[in-house]
XYZ file of C-alpha atoms in Angstrom:
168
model
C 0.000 0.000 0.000
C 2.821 2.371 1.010
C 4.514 1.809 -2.331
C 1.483 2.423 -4.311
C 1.236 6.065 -2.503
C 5.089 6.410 -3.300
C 4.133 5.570 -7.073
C 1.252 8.107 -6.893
C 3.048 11.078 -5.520
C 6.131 10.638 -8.078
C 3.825 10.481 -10.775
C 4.343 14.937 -11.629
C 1.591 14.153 -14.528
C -1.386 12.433 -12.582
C -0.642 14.918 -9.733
C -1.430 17.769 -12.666
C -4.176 15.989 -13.537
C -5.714 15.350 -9.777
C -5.020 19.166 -8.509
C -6.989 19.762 -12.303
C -9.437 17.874 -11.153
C -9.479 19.027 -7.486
C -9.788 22.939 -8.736
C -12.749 22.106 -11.274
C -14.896 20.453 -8.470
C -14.117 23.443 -6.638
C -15.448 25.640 -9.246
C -17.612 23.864 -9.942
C -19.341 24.087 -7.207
C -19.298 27.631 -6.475
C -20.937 27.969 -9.621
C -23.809 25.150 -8.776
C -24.250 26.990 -5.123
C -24.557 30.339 -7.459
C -26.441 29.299 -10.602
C -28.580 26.548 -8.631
C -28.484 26.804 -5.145
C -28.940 30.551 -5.120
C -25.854 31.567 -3.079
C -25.393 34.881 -4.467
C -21.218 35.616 -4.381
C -19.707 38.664 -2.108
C -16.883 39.892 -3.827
C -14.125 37.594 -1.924
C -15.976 34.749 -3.194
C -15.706 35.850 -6.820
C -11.988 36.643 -5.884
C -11.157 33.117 -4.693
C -12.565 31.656 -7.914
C -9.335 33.305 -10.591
C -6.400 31.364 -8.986
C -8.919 28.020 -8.968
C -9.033 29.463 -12.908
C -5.529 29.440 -12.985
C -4.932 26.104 -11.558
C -7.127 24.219 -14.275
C -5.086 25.643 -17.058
C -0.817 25.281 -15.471
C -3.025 21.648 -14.404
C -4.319 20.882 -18.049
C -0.748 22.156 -19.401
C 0.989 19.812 -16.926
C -1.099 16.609 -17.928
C -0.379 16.886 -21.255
C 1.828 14.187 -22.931
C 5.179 15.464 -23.788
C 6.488 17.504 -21.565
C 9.431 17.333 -19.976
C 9.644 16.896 -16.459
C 10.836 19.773 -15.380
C 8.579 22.160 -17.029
C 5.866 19.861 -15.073
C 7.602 20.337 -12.483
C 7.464 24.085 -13.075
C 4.015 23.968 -13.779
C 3.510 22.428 -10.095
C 5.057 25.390 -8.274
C 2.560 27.714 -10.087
C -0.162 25.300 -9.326
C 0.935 25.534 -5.451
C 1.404 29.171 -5.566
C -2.339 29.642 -6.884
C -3.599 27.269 -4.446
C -1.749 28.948 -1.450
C -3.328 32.005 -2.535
C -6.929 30.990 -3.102
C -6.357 29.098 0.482
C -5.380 32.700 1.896
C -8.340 34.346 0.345
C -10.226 31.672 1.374
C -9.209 32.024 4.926
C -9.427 35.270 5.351
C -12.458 35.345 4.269
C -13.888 32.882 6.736
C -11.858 35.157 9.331
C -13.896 38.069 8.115
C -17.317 35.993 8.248
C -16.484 34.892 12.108
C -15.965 38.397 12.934
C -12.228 37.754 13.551
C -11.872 40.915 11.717
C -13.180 43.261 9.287
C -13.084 42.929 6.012
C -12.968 45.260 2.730
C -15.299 48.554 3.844
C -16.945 47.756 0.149
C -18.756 44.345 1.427
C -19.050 45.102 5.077
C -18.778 48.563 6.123
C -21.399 50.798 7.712
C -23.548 53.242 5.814
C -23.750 56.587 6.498
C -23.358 59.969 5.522
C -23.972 63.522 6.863
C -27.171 64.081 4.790
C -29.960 62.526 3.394
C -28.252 62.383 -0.224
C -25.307 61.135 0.579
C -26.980 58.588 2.433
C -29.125 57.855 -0.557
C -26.207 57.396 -2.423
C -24.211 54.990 -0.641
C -27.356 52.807 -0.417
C -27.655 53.076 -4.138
C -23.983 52.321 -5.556
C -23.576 49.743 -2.035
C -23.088 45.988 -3.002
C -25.838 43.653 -2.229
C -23.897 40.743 -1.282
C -22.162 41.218 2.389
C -18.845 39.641 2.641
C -19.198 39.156 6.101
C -22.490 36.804 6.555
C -22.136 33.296 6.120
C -24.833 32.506 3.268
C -24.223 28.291 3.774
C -22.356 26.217 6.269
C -21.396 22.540 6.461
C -20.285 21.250 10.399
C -20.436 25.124 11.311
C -17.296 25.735 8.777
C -18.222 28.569 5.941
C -17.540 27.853 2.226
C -15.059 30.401 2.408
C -13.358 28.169 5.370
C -13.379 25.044 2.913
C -11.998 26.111 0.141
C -9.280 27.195 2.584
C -8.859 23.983 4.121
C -8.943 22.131 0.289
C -6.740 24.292 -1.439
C -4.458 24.344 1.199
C -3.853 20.899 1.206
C -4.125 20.510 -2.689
C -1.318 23.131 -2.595
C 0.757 21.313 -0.008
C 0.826 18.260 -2.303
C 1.889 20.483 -5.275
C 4.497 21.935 -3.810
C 6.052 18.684 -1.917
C 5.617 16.880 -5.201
C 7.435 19.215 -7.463
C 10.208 19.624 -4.982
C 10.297 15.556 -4.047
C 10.712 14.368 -7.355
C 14.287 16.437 -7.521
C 15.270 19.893 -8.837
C 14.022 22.527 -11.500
């Protein structure tokens, strides 16, 4: 069993291919909880979607036959870099949701002004979605909080793998 997990993690091409995989589902369903579900996005949430973006292409490049395997391995730093950052997004994020701290004044800062037209226009150019209400939790952990805890871990093995199998 142990060897077949050695096998698996020096394979650079079906470790493209899984984080691919990983960051699609991902996506995929932020979209379904948007387009389906009705989980309108804050802004963060639209934020944390680009480096998933990201990942699904350097992923798709690095799964393709032919390469060598140091631009895969190449590939898999980018693919841990966007992960890491969608993870801190992600986390901060949840931080922002559990009132940790606050968050970009855009999604979650009061409204007010010092007359009734001012007022009237923060209300009208404000963004609906607050980034700092949790629209749908699993086990009391925010979306936000999960695709911290995935992409963190997706971007652990991307980063262990490109710099296990040997050097750029």
């Amino acid at each position: 069993m142990w060897n077949q997990i050695q096998n698996f993690r020096s394979d650079n091409r079906l470790i493209c291919g899984m984080l691919t995989v990983t960051s699609a589902l991902l996506l995929a369903g932020a979209l379904l909880g948007q387009y389906v579900g009705g989980l309108e996005p804050c802004s963060l949430c639209v934020i944390q979607r680009y480096p998933h973006i990201a990942v699904i292409i350097f992923g798709w490049l690095g799964y393709k036959r032919g390469l060598l395997d140091n631009q895969r391995k190449r590939l898999l730093w980018m693919i841990g870099l966007c992960l890491f950052s969608t993870s801190g997004i992600g986390f901060w994020h949840a931080g922002i949701e559990y009132g940790l701290y606050s968050g970009p004044t855009s999604c979650t800062g009061p409204i007010g002004g010092s007359s009734l037209e001012t007022l009237r226009s923060q209300l009208l150019n404000a963004e609906i979605v607050r980034c700092d209400l949790i629209p749908w939790s699993l086990f009391g952990l925010s979306l936000a909080a999960y695709n911290g805890l995935i992409s963190f871990m997706a971007g652990v093995l991307a980063l262990d793998t490109a710099q296990r199998n040997g050097k750029l």
